[in-house]
PDB file of C-alpha atoms in Angstrom:
ATOM      1  CA  MET A1282     -53.582  36.691 -59.769  1.00  0.00           C
ATOM      2  CA  SER A1283     -56.079  38.601 -57.446  1.00  0.00           C
ATOM      3  CA  ASP A1284     -56.242  42.511 -57.637  1.00  0.00           C
ATOM      4  CA  THR A1285     -52.717  42.979 -59.045  1.00  0.00           C
ATOM      5  CA  VAL A1286     -52.291  43.245 -62.676  1.00  0.00           C
ATOM      6  CA  SER A1287     -49.720  40.675 -64.169  1.00  0.00           C
ATOM      7  CA  ARG A1288     -46.672  42.235 -65.842  1.00  0.00           C
ATOM      8  CA  ARG A1289     -47.263  39.489 -68.503  1.00  0.00           C
ATOM      9  CA  THR A1290     -50.633  40.728 -69.226  1.00  0.00           C
ATOM     10  CA  VAL A1291     -49.405  44.243 -69.574  1.00  0.00           C
ATOM     11  CA  MET A1292     -46.607  43.249 -72.208  1.00  0.00           C
ATOM     12  CA  LYS A1293     -49.133  41.250 -74.097  1.00  0.00           C
ATOM     13  CA  ALA A1294     -51.457  43.934 -74.402  1.00  0.00           C
ATOM     14  CA  ALA A1295     -48.404  46.098 -75.513  1.00  0.00           C
ATOM     15  CA  GLY A1296     -47.403  43.699 -78.024  1.00  0.00           C
ATOM     16  CA  ALA A1297     -50.840  43.686 -79.595  1.00  0.00           C
ATOM     17  CA  THR A1298     -50.851  47.415 -79.601  1.00  0.00           C
ATOM     18  CA  LEU A1299     -47.259  48.235 -80.939  1.00  0.00           C
ATOM     19  CA  GLY A1300     -45.497  46.961 -84.117  1.00  0.00           C
ATOM     20  CA  ALA A1301     -43.061  44.336 -83.497  1.00  0.00           C
ATOM     21  CA  THR A1302     -40.220  46.672 -84.073  1.00  0.00           C
ATOM     22  CA  ALA A1303     -41.632  49.591 -81.756  1.00  0.00           C
ATOM     23  CA  PHE A1304     -42.510  47.036 -79.157  1.00  0.00           C
ATOM     24  CA  ALA A1305     -38.873  45.641 -79.137  1.00  0.00           C
ATOM     25  CA  HIS A1306     -37.587  49.215 -78.414  1.00  0.00           C
ATOM     26  CA  ALA A1307     -40.135  49.856 -75.681  1.00  0.00           C
ATOM     27  CA  MET A1308     -39.083  46.975 -73.918  1.00  0.00           C
ATOM     28  CA  ALA A1309     -35.449  47.188 -74.454  1.00  0.00           C
ATOM     29  CA  PRO A1310     -34.881  48.335 -70.757  1.00  0.00           C
ATOM     30  CA  LEU A1311     -36.804  45.347 -69.384  1.00  0.00           C
ATOM     31  CA  THR A1312     -34.763  43.099 -71.611  1.00  0.00           C
ATOM     32  CA  GLU A1313     -31.565  44.461 -70.230  1.00  0.00           C
ATOM     33  CA  TRP A1314     -32.884  44.511 -66.742  1.00  0.00           C
ATOM     34  CA  THR A1315     -33.860  40.494 -66.831  1.00  0.00           C
ATOM     35  CA  LYS A1316     -30.083  39.924 -67.698  1.00  0.00           C
ATOM     36  CA  GLU A1317     -29.638  40.494 -63.999  1.00  0.00           C
ATOM     37  CA  LEU A1318     -32.360  38.529 -62.589  1.00  0.00           C
ATOM     38  CA  SER A1319     -33.085  35.009 -62.301  1.00  0.00           C
ATOM     39  CA  VAL A1320     -36.603  33.595 -63.723  1.00  0.00           C
ATOM     40  CA  ASP A1321     -37.715  33.132 -60.416  1.00  0.00           C
ATOM     41  CA  GLU A1322     -37.021  36.782 -59.295  1.00  0.00           C
ATOM     42  CA  PHE A1323     -38.621  38.088 -62.646  1.00  0.00           C
ATOM     43  CA  LEU A1324     -41.752  35.871 -61.886  1.00  0.00           C
ATOM     44  CA  GLN A1325     -41.728  36.874 -58.073  1.00  0.00           C
ATOM     45  CA  LYS A1326     -45.206  37.621 -56.737  1.00  0.00           C
ATOM     46  CA  HIS A1327     -46.213  41.143 -56.058  1.00  0.00           C
ATOM     47  CA  TYR A1328     -44.973  42.507 -53.030  1.00  0.00           C
ATOM     48  CA  LYS A1329     -48.294  42.597 -51.121  1.00  0.00           C
ATOM     49  CA  GLU A1330     -49.145  38.817 -51.973  1.00  0.00           C
ATOM     50  CA  LEU A1331     -45.846  37.542 -50.590  1.00  0.00           C
ATOM     51  CA  THR A1332     -46.266  35.468 -47.498  1.00  0.00           C
ATOM     52  CA  ARG A1333     -44.019  35.923 -44.499  1.00  0.00           C
ATOM     53  CA  ASP A1334     -42.045  32.659 -45.282  1.00  0.00           C
ATOM     54  CA  GLU A1335     -41.794  33.836 -48.930  1.00  0.00           C
ATOM     55  CA  MET A1336     -40.265  37.159 -47.798  1.00  0.00           C
ATOM     56  CA  ALA A1337     -37.933  35.441 -45.544  1.00  0.00           C
ATOM     57  CA  ARG A1338     -36.447  33.236 -48.262  1.00  0.00           C
ATOM     58  CA  ILE A1339     -36.222  36.152 -50.564  1.00  0.00           C
ATOM     59  CA  LEU A1340     -34.408  38.277 -47.982  1.00  0.00           C
ATOM     60  CA  VAL A1341     -31.997  35.312 -47.454  1.00  0.00           C
ATOM     61  CA  HIS A1342     -31.455  35.133 -51.166  1.00  0.00           C
ATOM     62  CA  LEU A1343     -30.632  38.753 -51.554  1.00  0.00           C
ATOM     63  CA  LYS A1344     -28.226  38.786 -48.583  1.00  0.00           C
ATOM     64  CA  ALA A1345     -26.336  35.673 -50.025  1.00  0.00           C
ATOM     65  CA  GLU A1346     -26.199  37.414 -53.495  1.00  0.00           C
ATOM     66  CA  ALA A1347     -24.853  40.669 -51.811  1.00  0.00           C
ATOM     67  CA  LYS A1348     -22.178  38.445 -50.005  1.00  0.00           C
ATOM     68  CA  GLN A1349     -21.164  36.968 -53.226  1.00  0.00           C
ATOM     69  CA  LYS A1350     -21.009  40.086 -55.314  1.00  0.00           C
ATOM     70  CA  TYR A1351     -19.405  42.508 -52.467  1.00  0.00           C
ATOM     71  CA  GLY A1352     -17.862  40.237 -50.157  1.00  0.00           C
ATOM     72  CA  ARG A1353     -19.622  41.992 -47.588  1.00  0.00           C
ATOM     73  CA  ASP A1354     -22.433  40.842 -44.890  1.00  0.00           C
ATOM     74  CA  VAL A1355     -25.507  43.035 -45.448  1.00  0.00           C
ATOM     75  CA  ASP A1356     -28.677  43.252 -43.228  1.00  0.00           C
ATOM     76  CA  ILE A1357     -31.752  43.549 -45.384  1.00  0.00           C
ATOM     77  CA  GLN A1358     -34.891  44.055 -43.712  1.00  0.00           C
ATOM     78  CA  ASP A1359     -38.662  44.186 -44.611  1.00  0.00           C
ATOM     79  CA  LEU A1360     -39.755  46.780 -42.018  1.00  0.00           C
ATOM     80  CA  PRO A1361     -43.560  47.330 -41.701  1.00  0.00           C
ATOM     81  CA  PRO A1362     -45.232  50.615 -41.155  1.00  0.00           C
ATOM     82  CA  GLN A1363     -45.784  51.330 -37.365  1.00  0.00           C
ATOM     83  CA  GLU A1364     -49.285  51.778 -36.012  1.00  0.00           C
ATOM     84  CA  GLY A1365     -50.353  55.353 -35.274  1.00  0.00           C
ATOM     85  CA  VAL A1366     -47.590  56.870 -37.407  1.00  0.00           C
ATOM     86  CA  SER A1367     -47.977  59.029 -40.239  1.00  0.00           C
ATOM     87  CA  PHE A1368     -44.679  60.627 -41.597  1.00  0.00           C
ATOM     88  CA  GLY A1369     -44.202  64.308 -42.399  1.00  0.00           C
ATOM     89  CA  TYR A1370     -41.109  66.291 -43.473  1.00  0.00           C
ATOM     90  CA  ALA A1371     -40.446  70.218 -43.482  1.00  0.00           C
ATOM     91  CA  LEU A1372     -37.683  72.371 -44.493  1.00  0.00           C
ATOM     92  CA  ASN A1373     -36.703  75.831 -43.440  1.00  0.00           C
ATOM     93  CA  LEU A1374     -35.635  77.664 -46.365  1.00  0.00           C
ATOM     94  CA  SER A1375     -34.310  80.629 -44.323  1.00  0.00           C
ATOM     95  CA  VAL A1376     -31.329  78.541 -42.985  1.00  0.00           C
ATOM     96  CA  CYS A1377     -30.602  76.223 -46.228  1.00  0.00           C
ATOM     97  CA  ILE A1378     -27.270  77.243 -47.551  1.00  0.00           C
ATOM     98  CA  GLY A1379     -27.221  75.206 -50.437  1.00  0.00           C
ATOM     99  CA  CYS A1380     -24.212  72.968 -49.514  1.00  0.00           C
ATOM    100  CA  ARG A1381     -25.724  69.721 -51.027  1.00  0.00           C
ATOM    101  CA  LYS A1382     -24.700  67.733 -47.783  1.00  0.00           C
ATOM    102  CA  CYS A1383     -28.333  66.229 -47.811  1.00  0.00           C
ATOM    103  CA  ALA A1384     -27.957  65.219 -51.409  1.00  0.00           C
ATOM    104  CA  GLU A1385     -24.619  63.662 -50.776  1.00  0.00           C
ATOM    105  CA  ALA A1386     -25.945  61.693 -47.608  1.00  0.00           C
ATOM    106  CA  CYS A1387     -28.808  60.551 -49.802  1.00  0.00           C
ATOM    107  CA  HIS A1388     -26.365  59.090 -52.226  1.00  0.00           C
ATOM    108  CA  GLN A1389     -24.327  57.296 -49.880  1.00  0.00           C
ATOM    109  CA  GLU A1390     -27.178  55.836 -47.697  1.00  0.00           C
ATOM    110  CA  ASN A1391     -29.201  54.649 -50.564  1.00  0.00           C
ATOM    111  CA  ASN A1392     -26.719  52.677 -52.271  1.00  0.00           C
ATOM    112  CA  HIS A1393     -26.845  54.758 -55.485  1.00  0.00           C
ATOM    113  CA  ASP A1394     -24.584  54.227 -58.513  1.00  0.00           C
ATOM    114  CA  ARG A1395     -21.302  55.859 -57.905  1.00  0.00           C
ATOM    115  CA  ARG A1396     -20.513  56.480 -61.494  1.00  0.00           C
ATOM    116  CA  THR A1397     -23.683  58.838 -62.021  1.00  0.00           C
ATOM    117  CA  GLY A1398     -23.600  60.312 -58.687  1.00  0.00           C
ATOM    118  CA  ASN A1399     -27.362  59.973 -58.368  1.00  0.00           C
ATOM    119  CA  SER A1400     -29.362  61.236 -55.425  1.00  0.00           C
ATOM    120  CA  TYR A1401     -32.893  61.561 -54.768  1.00  0.00           C
ATOM    121  CA  ILE A1402     -32.566  65.122 -53.719  1.00  0.00           C
ATOM    122  CA  ARG A1403     -32.077  67.967 -56.202  1.00  0.00           C
ATOM    123  CA  VAL A1404     -31.135  71.403 -54.515  1.00  0.00           C
ATOM    124  CA  LEU A1405     -32.185  74.266 -56.588  1.00  0.00           C
ATOM    125  CA  GLU A1406     -30.572  77.620 -56.422  1.00  0.00           C
ATOM    126  CA  MET A1407     -33.399  80.261 -56.760  1.00  0.00           C
ATOM    127  CA  GLN A1408     -33.545  84.084 -57.249  1.00  0.00           C
ATOM    128  CA  GLN A1409     -34.927  85.434 -53.876  1.00  0.00           C
ATOM    129  CA  GLY A1410     -38.608  86.442 -54.128  1.00  0.00           C
ATOM    130  CA  SER A1411     -39.286  83.785 -56.861  1.00  0.00           C
ATOM    131  CA  LEU A1412     -40.725  80.204 -56.705  1.00  0.00           C
ATOM    132  CA  ASP A1413     -40.506  79.485 -60.373  1.00  0.00           C
ATOM    133  CA  LEU A1414     -38.905  76.140 -60.382  1.00  0.00           C
ATOM    134  CA  GLU A1415     -38.380  76.275 -64.119  1.00  0.00           C
ATOM    135  CA  HIS A1416     -35.639  78.861 -63.421  1.00  0.00           C
ATOM    136  CA  GLY A1417     -34.027  77.125 -60.682  1.00  0.00           C
ATOM    137  CA  ASN A1418     -30.272  76.147 -61.145  1.00  0.00           C
ATOM    138  CA  ALA A1419     -29.556  72.595 -59.946  1.00  0.00           C
ATOM    139  CA  ASN A1420     -25.916  72.758 -61.589  1.00  0.00           C
ATOM    140  CA  TYR A1421     -24.283  75.588 -59.532  1.00  0.00           C
ATOM    141  CA  ASP A1422     -20.630  75.223 -58.822  1.00  0.00           C
ATOM    142  CA  HIS A1423     -19.709  78.389 -57.169  1.00  0.00           C
ATOM    143  CA  PRO A1424     -19.389  78.901 -53.434  1.00  0.00           C
ATOM    144  CA  VAL A1425     -22.582  79.005 -51.433  1.00  0.00           C
ATOM    145  CA  PRO A1426     -24.603  80.786 -50.251  1.00  0.00           C
ATOM    146  CA  ALA A1427     -24.691  83.347 -53.090  1.00  0.00           C
ATOM    147  CA  GLU A1428     -25.788  86.950 -52.693  1.00  0.00           C
ATOM    148  CA  GLY A1429     -29.388  87.342 -53.890  1.00  0.00           C
ATOM    149  CA  LYS A1430     -30.104  83.527 -53.877  1.00  0.00           C
ATOM    150  CA  TYR A1431     -31.895  81.043 -51.779  1.00  0.00           C
ATOM    151  CA  TYR A1432     -31.802  77.312 -52.023  1.00  0.00           C
ATOM    152  CA  LEU A1433     -34.764  74.910 -52.486  1.00  0.00           C
ATOM    153  CA  PRO A1434     -34.122  71.088 -51.924  1.00  0.00           C
ATOM    154  CA  VAL A1435     -36.522  68.990 -53.806  1.00  0.00           C
ATOM    155  CA  GLN A1436     -37.370  65.359 -53.392  1.00  0.00           C
ATOM    156  CA  CYS A1437     -40.180  63.072 -53.121  1.00  0.00           C
ATOM    157  CA  HIS A1438     -43.088  64.688 -51.453  1.00  0.00           C
ATOM    158  CA  GLN A1439     -44.924  61.374 -50.641  1.00  0.00           C
ATOM    159  CA  CYS A1440     -48.364  62.852 -52.046  1.00  0.00           C
ATOM    160  CA  ASP A1441     -51.503  61.689 -50.619  1.00  0.00           C
ATOM    161  CA  ASN A1442     -52.989  62.062 -53.911  1.00  0.00           C
ATOM    162  CA  ALA A1443     -49.900  60.826 -55.853  1.00  0.00           C
ATOM    163  CA  PRO A1444     -50.176  61.002 -59.483  1.00  0.00           C
ATOM    164  CA  CYS A1445     -47.161  58.606 -60.097  1.00  0.00           C
ATOM    165  CA  VAL A1446     -49.183  55.728 -58.242  1.00  0.00           C
ATOM    166  CA  LYS A1447     -52.356  56.484 -60.600  1.00  0.00           C
ATOM    167  CA  VAL A1448     -50.379  55.976 -63.616  1.00  0.00           C
ATOM    168  CA  CYS A1449     -48.462  52.878 -62.958  1.00  0.00           C
ATOM    169  CA  PRO A1450     -49.857  50.198 -65.397  1.00  0.00           C
ATOM    170  CA  VAL A1451     -48.810  47.094 -62.929  1.00  0.00           C
ATOM    171  CA  GLN A1452     -49.477  48.715 -59.469  1.00  0.00           C
ATOM    172  CA  ALA A1453     -45.624  48.457 -58.947  1.00  0.00           C
ATOM    173  CA  THR A1454     -45.858  51.582 -56.687  1.00  0.00           C
ATOM    174  CA  TRP A1455     -48.271  52.618 -54.029  1.00  0.00           C
ATOM    175  CA  LYS A1456     -48.938  54.401 -50.764  1.00  0.00           C
ATOM    176  CA  GLU A1457     -48.190  52.815 -47.544  1.00  0.00           C
ATOM    177  CA  PRO A1458     -50.402  53.357 -44.236  1.00  0.00           C
ATOM    178  CA  ASP A1459     -47.473  55.656 -42.897  1.00  0.00           C
ATOM    179  CA  GLY A1460     -47.692  57.810 -45.829  1.00  0.00           C
ATOM    180  CA  ILE A1461     -44.643  56.865 -47.517  1.00  0.00           C
ATOM    181  CA  VAL A1462     -44.923  55.971 -51.410  1.00  0.00           C
ATOM    182  CA  VAL A1463     -43.013  52.784 -52.163  1.00  0.00           C
ATOM    183  CA  VAL A1464     -41.845  50.681 -55.440  1.00  0.00           C
ATOM    184  CA  ASP A1465     -41.814  47.069 -55.739  1.00  0.00           C
ATOM    185  CA  TYR A1466     -38.317  46.837 -57.510  1.00  0.00           C
ATOM    186  CA  ASN A1467     -39.048  43.210 -58.679  1.00  0.00           C
ATOM    187  CA  TRP A1468     -42.580  44.177 -60.265  1.00  0.00           C
ATOM    188  CA  CYS A1469     -41.472  47.493 -62.015  1.00  0.00           C
ATOM    189  CA  ILE A1470     -41.385  47.065 -65.724  1.00  0.00           C
ATOM    190  CA  GLY A1471     -39.581  50.387 -66.146  1.00  0.00           C
ATOM    191  CA  CYS A1472     -42.120  51.997 -68.391  1.00  0.00           C
ATOM    192  CA  ARG A1473     -41.279  55.347 -66.634  1.00  0.00           C
ATOM    193  CA  TYR A1474     -45.006  56.600 -66.690  1.00  0.00           C
ATOM    194  CA  CYS A1475     -44.448  57.342 -63.110  1.00  0.00           C
ATOM    195  CA  GLU A1476     -41.618  59.547 -63.599  1.00  0.00           C
ATOM    196  CA  ALA A1477     -43.215  61.340 -66.242  1.00  0.00           C
ATOM    197  CA  ALA A1478     -46.314  61.995 -64.087  1.00  0.00           C
ATOM    198  CA  CYS A1479     -44.237  63.203 -60.930  1.00  0.00           C
ATOM    199  CA  PRO A1480     -44.675  67.144 -61.003  1.00  0.00           C
ATOM    200  CA  TYR A1481     -41.565  67.280 -58.654  1.00  0.00           C
ATOM    201  CA  HIS A1482     -39.020  65.294 -60.642  1.00  0.00           C
ATOM    202  CA  ALA A1483     -38.563  63.188 -58.014  1.00  0.00           C
ATOM    203  CA  ARG A1484     -38.296  59.743 -59.420  1.00  0.00           C
ATOM    204  CA  ARG A1485     -35.120  58.272 -61.147  1.00  0.00           C
ATOM    205  CA  PHE A1486     -34.554  55.537 -63.846  1.00  0.00           C
ATOM    206  CA  ASN A1487     -31.733  53.224 -63.221  1.00  0.00           C
ATOM    207  CA  TRP A1488     -30.218  53.376 -66.858  1.00  0.00           C
ATOM    208  CA  SER A1489     -27.459  51.123 -66.201  1.00  0.00           C
ATOM    209  CA  LYS A1490     -26.299  48.213 -63.670  1.00  0.00           C
ATOM    210  CA  PRO A1491     -25.407  50.077 -60.224  1.00  0.00           C
ATOM    211  CA  GLU A1492     -21.732  50.292 -59.635  1.00  0.00           C
ATOM    212  CA  ILE A1493     -20.801  50.488 -56.045  1.00  0.00           C
ATOM    213  CA  PRO A1494     -17.431  49.964 -54.688  1.00  0.00           C
ATOM    214  CA  ALA A1495     -17.621  46.941 -51.931  1.00  0.00           C
ATOM    215  CA  GLU A1496     -16.284  49.287 -49.060  1.00  0.00           C
ATOM    216  CA  GLU A1497     -18.862  52.041 -50.045  1.00  0.00           C
ATOM    217  CA  LEU A1498     -21.831  49.711 -49.661  1.00  0.00           C
ATOM    218  CA  ASN A1499     -24.286  50.748 -47.026  1.00  0.00           C
ATOM    219  CA  PRO A1500     -25.105  47.283 -45.317  1.00  0.00           C
ATOM    220  CA  ASP A1501     -28.230  48.623 -43.307  1.00  0.00           C
ATOM    221  CA  GLN A1502     -30.858  47.931 -45.979  1.00  0.00           C
ATOM    222  CA  GLY A1503     -34.618  47.887 -46.513  1.00  0.00           C
ATOM    223  CA  TYR A1504     -36.292  45.664 -48.812  1.00  0.00           C
ATOM    224  CA  LEU A1505     -38.585  48.688 -50.088  1.00  0.00           C
ATOM    225  CA  SER A1506     -35.926  51.195 -49.828  1.00  0.00           C
ATOM    226  CA  ASN A1507     -32.215  51.168 -50.149  1.00  0.00           C
ATOM    227  CA  ARG A1508     -31.268  47.590 -51.190  1.00  0.00           C
ATOM    228  CA  VAL A1509     -29.285  47.784 -54.444  1.00  0.00           C
ATOM    229  CA  ARG A1510     -31.850  48.218 -57.280  1.00  0.00           C
ATOM    230  CA  PRO A1511     -31.639  46.267 -60.400  1.00  0.00           C
ATOM    231  CA  GLN A1512     -30.979  48.006 -63.756  1.00  0.00           C
ATOM    232  CA  GLY A1513     -34.058  49.040 -65.905  1.00  0.00           C
ATOM    233  CA  VAL A1514     -36.513  50.144 -62.980  1.00  0.00           C
ATOM    234  CA  VAL A1515     -37.715  53.705 -61.376  1.00  0.00           C
ATOM    235  CA  GLU A1516     -36.523  54.452 -57.968  1.00  0.00           C
ATOM    236  CA  LYS A1517     -37.307  57.068 -55.442  1.00  0.00           C
ATOM    237  CA  CYS A1518     -37.118  58.454 -52.067  1.00  0.00           C
ATOM    238  CA  THR A1519     -38.619  56.779 -49.255  1.00  0.00           C
ATOM    239  CA  PHE A1520     -37.905  58.966 -46.303  1.00  0.00           C
ATOM    240  CA  CYS A1521     -35.336  56.257 -45.432  1.00  0.00           C
ATOM    241  CA  LEU A1522     -37.966  53.927 -44.158  1.00  0.00           C
ATOM    242  CA  HIS A1523     -35.356  51.432 -43.297  1.00  0.00           C
ATOM    243  CA  ARG A1524     -34.289  53.888 -40.719  1.00  0.00           C
ATOM    244  CA  THR A1525     -37.449  55.916 -39.803  1.00  0.00           C
ATOM    245  CA  ARG A1526     -39.572  52.804 -39.451  1.00  0.00           C
ATOM    246  CA  ALA A1527     -36.870  51.716 -36.807  1.00  0.00           C
ATOM    247  CA  GLY A1528     -37.180  54.996 -34.783  1.00  0.00           C
ATOM    248  CA  ARG A1529     -33.980  56.739 -36.603  1.00  0.00           C
ATOM    249  CA  LEU A1530     -33.914  59.859 -38.538  1.00  0.00           C
ATOM    250  CA  PRO A1531     -33.526  60.343 -42.431  1.00  0.00           C
ATOM    251  CA  ALA A1532     -29.926  60.409 -43.529  1.00  0.00           C
ATOM    252  CA  CYS A1533     -30.330  63.753 -45.322  1.00  0.00           C
ATOM    253  CA  LEU A1534     -31.771  65.526 -42.015  1.00  0.00           C
ATOM    254  CA  GLU A1535     -28.625  64.048 -40.034  1.00  0.00           C
ATOM    255  CA  ALA A1536     -26.167  65.325 -42.702  1.00  0.00           C
ATOM    256  CA  CYS A1537     -27.824  69.002 -42.630  1.00  0.00           C
ATOM    257  CA  PRO A1538     -25.264  71.320 -41.020  1.00  0.00           C
ATOM    258  CA  THR A1539     -27.772  74.171 -40.512  1.00  0.00           C
ATOM    259  CA  GLY A1540     -30.592  72.225 -38.858  1.00  0.00           C
ATOM    260  CA  ALA A1541     -32.940  73.309 -41.988  1.00  0.00           C
ATOM    261  CA  ARG A1542     -34.893  69.792 -41.953  1.00  0.00           C
ATOM    262  CA  VAL A1543     -37.538  68.706 -39.548  1.00  0.00           C
ATOM    263  CA  PHE A1544     -39.111  65.268 -39.667  1.00  0.00           C
ATOM    264  CA  GLY A1545     -41.652  63.439 -37.551  1.00  0.00           C
ATOM    265  CA  ASN A1546     -45.086  61.737 -36.982  1.00  0.00           C
ATOM    266  CA  LEU A1547     -47.783  64.007 -38.067  1.00  0.00           C
ATOM    267  CA  LEU A1548     -50.145  62.126 -35.623  1.00  0.00           C
ATOM    268  CA  ASP A1549     -48.083  62.987 -32.625  1.00  0.00           C
ATOM    269  CA  PRO A1550     -48.989  66.329 -31.105  1.00  0.00           C
ATOM    270  CA  LYS A1551     -45.677  66.730 -29.451  1.00  0.00           C
ATOM    271  CA  SER A1552     -43.507  65.951 -32.537  1.00  0.00           C
ATOM    272  CA  PRO A1553     -41.211  68.519 -34.132  1.00  0.00           C
ATOM    273  CA  ILE A1554     -43.124  68.405 -37.427  1.00  0.00           C
ATOM    274  CA  ARG A1555     -46.378  69.219 -35.682  1.00  0.00           C
ATOM    275  CA  TRP A1556     -44.664  72.282 -33.919  1.00  0.00           C
ATOM    276  CA  VAL A1557     -43.635  73.659 -37.380  1.00  0.00           C
ATOM    277  CA  LEU A1558     -47.049  73.040 -39.069  1.00  0.00           C
ATOM    278  CA  GLU A1559     -48.755  74.831 -36.100  1.00  0.00           C
ATOM    279  CA  ASN A1560     -46.372  77.676 -35.534  1.00  0.00           C
ATOM    280  CA  LYS A1561     -44.804  78.473 -38.859  1.00  0.00           C
ATOM    281  CA  ARG A1562     -46.269  79.603 -42.228  1.00  0.00           C
ATOM    282  CA  VAL A1563     -45.753  76.708 -44.224  1.00  0.00           C
ATOM    283  CA  PHE A1564     -46.481  76.007 -47.900  1.00  0.00           C
ATOM    284  CA  VAL A1565     -46.164  73.346 -50.625  1.00  0.00           C
ATOM    285  CA  LEU A1566     -44.856  73.426 -53.968  1.00  0.00           C
ATOM    286  CA  LYS A1567     -47.390  73.322 -56.815  1.00  0.00           C
ATOM    287  CA  GLU A1568     -50.500  73.452 -54.465  1.00  0.00           C
ATOM    288  CA  GLU A1569     -52.827  73.984 -57.425  1.00  0.00           C
ATOM    289  CA  LEU A1570     -51.944  70.348 -58.741  1.00  0.00           C
ATOM    290  CA  GLY A1571     -53.665  68.879 -55.679  1.00  0.00           C
ATOM    291  CA  THR A1572     -51.207  66.152 -54.990  1.00  0.00           C
ATOM    292  CA  ARG A1573     -51.406  67.016 -51.194  1.00  0.00           C
ATOM    293  CA  PRO A1574     -47.777  66.640 -50.410  1.00  0.00           C
ATOM    294  CA  ARG A1575     -46.415  65.521 -47.108  1.00  0.00           C
ATOM    295  CA  PHE A1576     -43.159  67.494 -47.645  1.00  0.00           C
ATOM    296  CA  PHE A1577     -43.607  71.238 -46.559  1.00  0.00           C
ATOM    297  CA  TYR A1578     -41.531  74.407 -46.760  1.00  0.00           C
ATOM    298  CA  PHE A1579     -41.384  77.462 -44.515  1.00  0.00           C
ATOM    299  CA  PHE A1580     -39.459  80.669 -44.144  1.00  0.00           C
ATOM    300  CA  ASP A1581     -38.369  82.024 -40.465  1.00  0.00           C
ATOM    301  CA  LYS A1582     -39.749  85.435 -41.664  1.00  0.00           C
TER     302      LYS A1582
END
């Protein structure tokens, strides 16, 4: 193919490098994943090479598949980036109370596996005065907010210099014109290089086939965002692009009870996100790494 590395090329090279047994173990997640996919789906072109007609046929197939599996009608769209839009997100740590409503909304909106309770958002309980993520507690189970603590939600930062994109051997992940880093779930080989490269622990590997009760399935879906992902691929936050590219707000923002989250178009001087960047003292996590995140934090004082 043109400028996209073939999965078959990568697997052939891996097989030549590794011994037979090691290669079999390395490809085990992919072997399990392909059980869910037809040959046509596995050999599907890279997202960037699909024509409109080809994508239309794929969406029809996915909708029919969802109807057969869940008994529900779903709407799966392939929404393109909007002209003149560059998304950014900010979070006011002064008012976040650690309730995890954002993580719960993410779990439901993005059709995560219900058994694992997965979410693209981790909320860390931090000691006041500290920004040491290694000592943040993501598993607190006491009433919040707790005295002497503040809460630091972490998700994909949609980095402009994204290390996850650089390490993908098959170019299954890339940055879109509106700033969102996406994944072609039909092209991902499940090597998890991107997951290891992300300094924010923002990517998740789908270890098992997602289990979602039919009545809990979110039917409002995007091809590059919250359609049900197959087993054996890495997935991530996309700023709810199936919502935000349609002019709506991310589900995590709408669920926040304290108004801690601010989202908008960085190119619009009148947008809420621009107001925050111009009037608050903002910072990004691990700035020294040069990832240039689009996810910002700030305190009121």
